[in-house]
GROMACS .gro file of C-alpha atoms in nm:
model
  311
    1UNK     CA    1  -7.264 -13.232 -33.202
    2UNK     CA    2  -7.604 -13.404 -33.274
    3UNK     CA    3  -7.849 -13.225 -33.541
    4UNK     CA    4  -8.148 -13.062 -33.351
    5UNK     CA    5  -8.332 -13.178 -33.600
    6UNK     CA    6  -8.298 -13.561 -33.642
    7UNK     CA    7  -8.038 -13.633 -33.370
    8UNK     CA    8  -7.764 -13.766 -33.622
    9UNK     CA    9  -7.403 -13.698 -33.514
   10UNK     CA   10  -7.212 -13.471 -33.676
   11UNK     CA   11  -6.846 -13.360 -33.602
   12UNK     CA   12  -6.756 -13.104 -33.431
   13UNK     CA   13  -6.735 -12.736 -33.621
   14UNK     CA   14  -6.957 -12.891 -33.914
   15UNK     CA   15  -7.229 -12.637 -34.076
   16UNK     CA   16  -7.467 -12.917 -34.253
   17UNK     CA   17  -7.580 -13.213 -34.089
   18UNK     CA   18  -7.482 -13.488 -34.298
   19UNK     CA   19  -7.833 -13.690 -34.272
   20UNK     CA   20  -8.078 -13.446 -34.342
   21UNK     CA   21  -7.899 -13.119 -34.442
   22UNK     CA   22  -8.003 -12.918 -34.140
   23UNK     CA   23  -7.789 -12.573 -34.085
   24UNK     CA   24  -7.625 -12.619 -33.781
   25UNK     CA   25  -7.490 -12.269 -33.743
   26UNK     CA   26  -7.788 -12.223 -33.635
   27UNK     CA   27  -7.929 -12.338 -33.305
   28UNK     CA   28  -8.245 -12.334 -33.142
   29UNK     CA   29  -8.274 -12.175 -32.791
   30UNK     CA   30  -8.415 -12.478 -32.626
   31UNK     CA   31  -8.233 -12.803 -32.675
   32UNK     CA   32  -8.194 -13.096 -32.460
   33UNK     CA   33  -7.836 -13.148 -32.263
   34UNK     CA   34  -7.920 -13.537 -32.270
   35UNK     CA   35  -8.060 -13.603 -32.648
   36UNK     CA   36  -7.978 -13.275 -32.810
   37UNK     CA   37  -8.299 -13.246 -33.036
   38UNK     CA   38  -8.533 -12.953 -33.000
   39UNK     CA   39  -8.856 -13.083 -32.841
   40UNK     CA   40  -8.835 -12.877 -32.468
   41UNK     CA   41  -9.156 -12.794 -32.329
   42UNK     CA   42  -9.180 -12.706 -31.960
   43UNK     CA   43  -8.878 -12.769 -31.857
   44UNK     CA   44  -8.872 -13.157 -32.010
   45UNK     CA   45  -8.748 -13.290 -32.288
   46UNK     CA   46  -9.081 -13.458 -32.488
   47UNK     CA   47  -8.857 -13.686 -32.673
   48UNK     CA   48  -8.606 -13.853 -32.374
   49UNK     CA   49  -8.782 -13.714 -32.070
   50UNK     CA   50  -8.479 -13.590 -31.925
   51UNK     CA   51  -8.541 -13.262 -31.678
   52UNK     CA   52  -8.348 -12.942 -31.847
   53UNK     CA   53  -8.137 -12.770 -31.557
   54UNK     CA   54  -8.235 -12.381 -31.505
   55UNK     CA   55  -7.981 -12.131 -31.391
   56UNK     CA   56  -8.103 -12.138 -31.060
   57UNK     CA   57  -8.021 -12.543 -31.016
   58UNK     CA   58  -7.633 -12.452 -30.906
   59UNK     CA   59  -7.536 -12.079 -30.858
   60UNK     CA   60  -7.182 -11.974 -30.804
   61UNK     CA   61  -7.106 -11.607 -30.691
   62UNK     CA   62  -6.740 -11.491 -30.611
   63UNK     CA   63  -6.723 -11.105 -30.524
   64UNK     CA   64  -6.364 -10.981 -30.395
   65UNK     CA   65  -6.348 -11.104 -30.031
   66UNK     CA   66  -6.671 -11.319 -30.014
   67UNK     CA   67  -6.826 -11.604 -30.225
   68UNK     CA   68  -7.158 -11.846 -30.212
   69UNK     CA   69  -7.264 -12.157 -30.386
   70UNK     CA   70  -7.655 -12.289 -30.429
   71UNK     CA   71  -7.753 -12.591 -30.539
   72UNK     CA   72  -8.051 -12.737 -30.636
   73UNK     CA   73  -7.963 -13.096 -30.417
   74UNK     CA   74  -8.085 -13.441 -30.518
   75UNK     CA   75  -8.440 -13.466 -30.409
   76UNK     CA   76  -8.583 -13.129 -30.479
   77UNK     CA   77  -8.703 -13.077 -30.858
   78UNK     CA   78  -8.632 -12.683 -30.799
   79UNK     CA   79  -8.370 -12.473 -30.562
   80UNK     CA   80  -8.594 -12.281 -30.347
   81UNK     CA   81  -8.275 -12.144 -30.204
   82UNK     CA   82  -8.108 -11.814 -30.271
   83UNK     CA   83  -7.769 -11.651 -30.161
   84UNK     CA   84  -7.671 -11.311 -30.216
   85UNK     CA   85  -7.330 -11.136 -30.100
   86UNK     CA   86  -7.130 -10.808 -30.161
   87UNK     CA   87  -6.853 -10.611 -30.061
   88UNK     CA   88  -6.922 -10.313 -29.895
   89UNK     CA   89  -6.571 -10.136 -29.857
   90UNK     CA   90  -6.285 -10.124 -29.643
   91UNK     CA   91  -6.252 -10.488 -29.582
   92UNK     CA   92  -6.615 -10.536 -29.518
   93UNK     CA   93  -6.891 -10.788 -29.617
   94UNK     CA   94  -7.222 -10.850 -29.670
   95UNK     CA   95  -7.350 -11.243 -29.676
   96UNK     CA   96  -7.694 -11.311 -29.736
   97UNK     CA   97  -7.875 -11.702 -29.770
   98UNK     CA   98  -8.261 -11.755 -29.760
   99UNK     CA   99  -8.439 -12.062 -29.786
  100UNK     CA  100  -8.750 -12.085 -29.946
  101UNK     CA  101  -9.024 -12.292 -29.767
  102UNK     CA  102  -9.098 -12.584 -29.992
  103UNK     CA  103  -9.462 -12.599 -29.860
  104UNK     CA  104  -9.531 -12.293 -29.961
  105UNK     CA  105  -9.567 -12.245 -30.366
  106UNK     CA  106  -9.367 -11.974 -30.513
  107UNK     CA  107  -9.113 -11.983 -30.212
  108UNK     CA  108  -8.827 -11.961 -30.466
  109UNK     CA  109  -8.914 -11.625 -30.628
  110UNK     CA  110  -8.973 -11.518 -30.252
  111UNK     CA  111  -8.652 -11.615 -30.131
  112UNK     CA  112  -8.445 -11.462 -30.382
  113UNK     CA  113  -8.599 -11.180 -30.349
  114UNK     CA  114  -8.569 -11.142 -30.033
  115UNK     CA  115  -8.213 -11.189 -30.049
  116UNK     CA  116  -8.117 -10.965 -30.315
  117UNK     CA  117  -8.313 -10.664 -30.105
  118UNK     CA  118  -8.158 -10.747 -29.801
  119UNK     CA  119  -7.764 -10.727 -29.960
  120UNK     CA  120  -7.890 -10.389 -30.163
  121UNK     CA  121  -8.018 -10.241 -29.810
  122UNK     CA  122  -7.658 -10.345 -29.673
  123UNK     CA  123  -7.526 -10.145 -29.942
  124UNK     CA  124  -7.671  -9.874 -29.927
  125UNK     CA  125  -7.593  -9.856 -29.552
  126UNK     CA  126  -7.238  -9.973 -29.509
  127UNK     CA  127  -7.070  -9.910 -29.899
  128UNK     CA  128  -6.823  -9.591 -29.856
  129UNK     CA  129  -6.848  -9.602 -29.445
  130UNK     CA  130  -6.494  -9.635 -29.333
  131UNK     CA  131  -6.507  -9.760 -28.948
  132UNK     CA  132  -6.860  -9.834 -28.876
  133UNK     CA  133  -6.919  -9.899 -28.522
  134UNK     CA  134  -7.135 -10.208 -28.384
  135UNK     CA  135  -7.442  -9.987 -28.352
  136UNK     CA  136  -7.426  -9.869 -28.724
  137UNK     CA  137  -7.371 -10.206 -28.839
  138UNK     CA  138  -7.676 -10.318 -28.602
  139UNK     CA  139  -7.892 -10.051 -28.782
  140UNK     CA  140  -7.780 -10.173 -29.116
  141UNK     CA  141  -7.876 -10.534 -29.012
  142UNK     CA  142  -8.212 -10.400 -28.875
  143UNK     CA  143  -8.304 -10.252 -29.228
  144UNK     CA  144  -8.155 -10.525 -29.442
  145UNK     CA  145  -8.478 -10.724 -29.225
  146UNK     CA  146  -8.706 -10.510 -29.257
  147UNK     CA  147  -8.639 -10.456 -29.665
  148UNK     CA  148  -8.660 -10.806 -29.755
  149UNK     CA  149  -8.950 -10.894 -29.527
  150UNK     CA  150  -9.139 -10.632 -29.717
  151UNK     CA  151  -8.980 -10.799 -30.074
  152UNK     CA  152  -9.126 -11.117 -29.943
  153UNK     CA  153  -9.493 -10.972 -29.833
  154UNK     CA  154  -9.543 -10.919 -30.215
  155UNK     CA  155  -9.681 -11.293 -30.222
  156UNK     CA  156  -9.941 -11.363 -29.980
  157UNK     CA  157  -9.826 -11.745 -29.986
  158UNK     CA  158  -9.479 -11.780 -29.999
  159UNK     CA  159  -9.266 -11.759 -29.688
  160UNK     CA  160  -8.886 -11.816 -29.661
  161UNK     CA  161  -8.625 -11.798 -29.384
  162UNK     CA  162  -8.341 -11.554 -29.349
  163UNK     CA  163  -7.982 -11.529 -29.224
  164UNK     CA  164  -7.815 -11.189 -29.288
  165UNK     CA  165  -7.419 -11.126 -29.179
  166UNK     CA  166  -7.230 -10.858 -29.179
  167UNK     CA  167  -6.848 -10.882 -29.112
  168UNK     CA  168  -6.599 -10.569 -29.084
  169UNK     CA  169  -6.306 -10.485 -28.974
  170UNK     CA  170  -6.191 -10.257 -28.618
  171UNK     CA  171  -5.875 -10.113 -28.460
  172UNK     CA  172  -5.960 -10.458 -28.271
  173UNK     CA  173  -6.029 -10.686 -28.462
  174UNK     CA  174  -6.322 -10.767 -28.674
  175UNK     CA  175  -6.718 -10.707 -28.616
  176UNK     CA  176  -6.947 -11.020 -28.717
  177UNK     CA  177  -7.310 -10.913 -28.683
  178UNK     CA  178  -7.546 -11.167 -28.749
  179UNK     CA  179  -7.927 -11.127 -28.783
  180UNK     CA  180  -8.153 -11.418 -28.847
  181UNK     CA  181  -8.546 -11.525 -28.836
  182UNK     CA  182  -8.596 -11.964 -28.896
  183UNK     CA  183  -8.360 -12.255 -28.933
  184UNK     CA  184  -8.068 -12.105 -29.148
  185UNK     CA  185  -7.728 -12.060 -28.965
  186UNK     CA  186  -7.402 -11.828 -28.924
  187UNK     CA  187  -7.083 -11.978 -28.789
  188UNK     CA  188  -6.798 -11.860 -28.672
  189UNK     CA  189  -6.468 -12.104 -28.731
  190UNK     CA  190  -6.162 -11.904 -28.582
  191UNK     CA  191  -5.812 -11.999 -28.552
  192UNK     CA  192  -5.888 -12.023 -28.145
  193UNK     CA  193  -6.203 -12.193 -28.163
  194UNK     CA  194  -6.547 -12.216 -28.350
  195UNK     CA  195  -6.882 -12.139 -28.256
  196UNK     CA  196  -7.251 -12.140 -28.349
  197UNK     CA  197  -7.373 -11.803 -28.384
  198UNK     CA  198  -7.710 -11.841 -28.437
  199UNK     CA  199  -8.045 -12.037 -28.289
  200UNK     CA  200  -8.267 -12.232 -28.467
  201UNK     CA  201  -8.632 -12.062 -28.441
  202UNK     CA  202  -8.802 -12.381 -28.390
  203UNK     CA  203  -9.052 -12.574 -28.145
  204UNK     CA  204  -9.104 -12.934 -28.174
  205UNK     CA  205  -8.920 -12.937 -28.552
  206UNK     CA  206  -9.177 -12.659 -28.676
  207UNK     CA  207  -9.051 -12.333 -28.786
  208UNK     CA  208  -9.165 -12.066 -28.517
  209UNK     CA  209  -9.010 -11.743 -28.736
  210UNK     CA  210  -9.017 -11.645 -29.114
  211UNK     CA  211  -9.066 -11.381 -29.375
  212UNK     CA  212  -9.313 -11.386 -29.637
  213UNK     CA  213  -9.669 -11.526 -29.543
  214UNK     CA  214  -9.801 -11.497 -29.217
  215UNK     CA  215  -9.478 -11.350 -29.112
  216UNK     CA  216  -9.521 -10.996 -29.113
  217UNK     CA  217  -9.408 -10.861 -28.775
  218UNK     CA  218  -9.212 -11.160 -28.678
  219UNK     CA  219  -8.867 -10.994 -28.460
  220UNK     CA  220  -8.546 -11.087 -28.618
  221UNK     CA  221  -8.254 -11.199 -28.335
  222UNK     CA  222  -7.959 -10.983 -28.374
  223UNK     CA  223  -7.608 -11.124 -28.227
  224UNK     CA  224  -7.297 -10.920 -28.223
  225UNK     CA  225  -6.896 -11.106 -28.242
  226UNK     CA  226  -6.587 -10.928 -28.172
  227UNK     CA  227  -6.365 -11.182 -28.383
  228UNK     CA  228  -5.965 -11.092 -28.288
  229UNK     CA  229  -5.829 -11.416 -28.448
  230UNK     CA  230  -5.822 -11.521 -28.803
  231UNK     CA  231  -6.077 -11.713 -28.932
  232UNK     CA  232  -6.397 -11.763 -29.143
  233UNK     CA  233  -6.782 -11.661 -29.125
  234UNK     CA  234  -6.997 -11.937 -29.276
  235UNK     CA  235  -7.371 -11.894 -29.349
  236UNK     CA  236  -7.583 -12.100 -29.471
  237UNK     CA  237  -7.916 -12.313 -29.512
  238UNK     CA  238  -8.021 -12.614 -29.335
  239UNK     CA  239  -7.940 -12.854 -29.638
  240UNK     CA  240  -7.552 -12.783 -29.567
  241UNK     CA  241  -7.551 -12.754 -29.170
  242UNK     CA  242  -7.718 -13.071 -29.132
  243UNK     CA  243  -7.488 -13.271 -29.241
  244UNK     CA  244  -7.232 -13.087 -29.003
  245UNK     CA  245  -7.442 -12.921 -28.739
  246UNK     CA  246  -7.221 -12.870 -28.476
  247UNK     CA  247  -6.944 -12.592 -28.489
  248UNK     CA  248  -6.672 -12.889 -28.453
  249UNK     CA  249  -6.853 -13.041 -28.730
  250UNK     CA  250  -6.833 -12.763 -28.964
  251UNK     CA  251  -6.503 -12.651 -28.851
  252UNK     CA  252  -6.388 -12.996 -28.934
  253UNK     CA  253  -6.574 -13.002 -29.243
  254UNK     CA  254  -6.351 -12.663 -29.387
  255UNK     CA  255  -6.031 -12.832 -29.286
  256UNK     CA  256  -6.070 -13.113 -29.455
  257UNK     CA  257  -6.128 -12.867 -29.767
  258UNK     CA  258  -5.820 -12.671 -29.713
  259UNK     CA  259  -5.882 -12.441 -29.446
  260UNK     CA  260  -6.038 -12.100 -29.455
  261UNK     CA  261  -5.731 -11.957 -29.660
  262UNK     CA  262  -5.835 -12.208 -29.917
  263UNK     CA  263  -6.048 -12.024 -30.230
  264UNK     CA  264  -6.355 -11.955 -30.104
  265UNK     CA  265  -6.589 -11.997 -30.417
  266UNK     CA  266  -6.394 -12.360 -30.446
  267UNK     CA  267  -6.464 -12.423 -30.037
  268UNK     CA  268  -6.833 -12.340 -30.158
  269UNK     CA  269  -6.778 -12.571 -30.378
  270UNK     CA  270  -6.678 -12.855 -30.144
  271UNK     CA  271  -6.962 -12.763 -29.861
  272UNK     CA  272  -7.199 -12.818 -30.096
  273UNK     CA  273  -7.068 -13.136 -30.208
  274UNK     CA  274  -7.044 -13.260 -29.881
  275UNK     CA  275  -7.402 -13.223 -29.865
  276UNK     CA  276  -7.475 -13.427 -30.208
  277UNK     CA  277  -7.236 -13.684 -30.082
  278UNK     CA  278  -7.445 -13.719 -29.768
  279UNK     CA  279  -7.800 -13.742 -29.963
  280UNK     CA  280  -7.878 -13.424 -30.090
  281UNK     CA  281  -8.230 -13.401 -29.953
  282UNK     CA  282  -8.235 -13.053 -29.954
  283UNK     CA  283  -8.131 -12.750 -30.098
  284UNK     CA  284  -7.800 -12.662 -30.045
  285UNK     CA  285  -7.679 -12.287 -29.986
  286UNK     CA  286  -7.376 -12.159 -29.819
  287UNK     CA  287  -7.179 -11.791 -29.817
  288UNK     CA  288  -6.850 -11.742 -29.712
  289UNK     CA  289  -6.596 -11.453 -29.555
  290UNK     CA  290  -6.231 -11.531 -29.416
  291UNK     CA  291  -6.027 -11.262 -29.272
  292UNK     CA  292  -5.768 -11.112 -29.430
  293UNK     CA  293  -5.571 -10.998 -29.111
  294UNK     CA  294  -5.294 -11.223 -28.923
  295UNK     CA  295  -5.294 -11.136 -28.589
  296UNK     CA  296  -5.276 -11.367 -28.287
  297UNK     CA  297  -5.457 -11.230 -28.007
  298UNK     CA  298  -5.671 -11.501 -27.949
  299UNK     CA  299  -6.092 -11.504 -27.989
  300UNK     CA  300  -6.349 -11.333 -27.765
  301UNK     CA  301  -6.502 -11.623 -27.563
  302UNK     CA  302  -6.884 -11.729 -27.646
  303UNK     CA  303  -6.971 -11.576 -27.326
  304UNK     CA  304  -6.932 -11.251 -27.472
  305UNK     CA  305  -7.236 -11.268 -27.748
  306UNK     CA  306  -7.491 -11.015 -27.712
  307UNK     CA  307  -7.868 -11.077 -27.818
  308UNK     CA  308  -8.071 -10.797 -27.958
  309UNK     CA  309  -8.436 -10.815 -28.087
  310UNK     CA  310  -8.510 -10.625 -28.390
  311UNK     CA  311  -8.749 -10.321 -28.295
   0.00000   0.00000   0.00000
């Protein structure tokens, strides 16, 4: 323990620093994880200059069936990502990852707002609702869209993208709805094959869709999965899928972490470091649902996606 006063060493459980007398019982709130002393002003320590981490630089949420990881990377001096997940009964999920555009100032508060309206909408809708049908869950989607595109509209420069999954179970099998608007993704890696369930809203590397500034209006895509195998939804940002962009890639990617019956929050965990260990030269984000059931009737081929436009 070094004294936040003079940065002498002390042992460990002592009340008195032993150079200068300082109570060390008592602690100020702001004190540097590199030096220890008690000189923090905006985020920076004035006496080592080392940057202080905020809550926000590497966020770990495990709730029942689902779990998500974001971290802050190694090139960005702030996560302008945000994940949000929940489960909404009766085996189902809700999986929620925004990315803040880094142009745009402010993109951070944006996207987690953004996300945490779009999860309560899901909620709201699905939380208590047995069986719901493809067409409820599609409604659900529609106004989990719609809520955090009007969280986002709050700034009038900060714009973020948006990837919003839901994942139940049927008589069948499973539902995995999927609604999206930019560059962040939703897989599906099943038992019987993986696949890519969204498309990247871009033209010529630009984003083409958004929330926030200057997207008001701007139709999410809605996709629709019957999943009859086991298996594992992955969403996430751009600073994970990158470095595994294909659905082989990811899919190989999860094996090599244990498989989807490995702990999610600790597959989070290793997605994300797969990212750092590749450069880190983005945010990272990822959310994750495996299915609980054991069946073996093989997967619904890719032919059998369905796009919808939100109204």
């Amino acid at each position: 323990m070094r004294c936040p006063s003079c940065g002498e060493p002390n042992p460990d459980g002592a009340r008195w620093c032993e150079a200068c007398g300082t109570d060390l019982t008592v602690r100020p709130d702001a004190v540097c994880v590199a030096c220890g002393l008690a000189n923090i002003e905006d985020g920076y320590c004035l006496s080592c200059g080392y940057k202080q981490p905020v809550p926000r630089d590497h966020v770990v949420v495990a709730v029942g069936s689902v779990a998500a990881v974001s971290d802050r990377g190694l090139r960005h001096h702030h996560n302008e990502d945000a994940v949000a997940v929940a489960d909404v009964g009766a085996g189902g999920a809700a999986l929620v990852v925004c990315d803040g555009v880094s142009s745009t100032p402010g993109s951070d508060v944006v996207s987690e707002a953004a996300a945490n309206a779009a999860r309560d909408e899901l909620v709201a809708q699905l939380l208590g609702v047995n069986e719901p049908d493809a067409e409820a869950i599609d409604k659900a989607l529609n106004k989990a869209v719609v809520a955090a595109q009007s969280s986002a509209m709050s700034s009038a420069v900060a714009s973020s993208t948006l990837v919003v999954a839901v994942a139940h179970p049927t008589a069948e099998g499973h539902h995995v709805m999927v609604a999206w608007l930019g560059d962040s993704r939703a897989y599906w890696l099943g038992r019987n094959g993986a696949v890519l369930l969204t498309e990247d809203h871009e033209l010529g590397g630009r984003l083409v869709r958004w929330i926030g500034a200057d997207g008001d209006g701007q139709p999410a895509e809605v996709r629709h999965r019957l999943v009859t195998d086991d298996g594992l939804l992955v969403v996430c940002s751009d600073g994970l899928w990158r470095y595994a962009p294909e659905a082989g890639d990811m899919a190989a990617a999860v094996r090599g972490l244990g498989g989807p019956t490995a702990p999610l929050d600790g597959l989070g965990e290793g997605l994300v470091q797969l990212a750092l260990d590749g450069g880190g030269h983005d945010n990272i984000s990822v959310a994750l649902w495996a299915t609980a059931a054991s069946d073996s009737r093989g997967a619904v081929g890719p032919d059998e996606l369905a796009d919808r436009s939100n109204p």
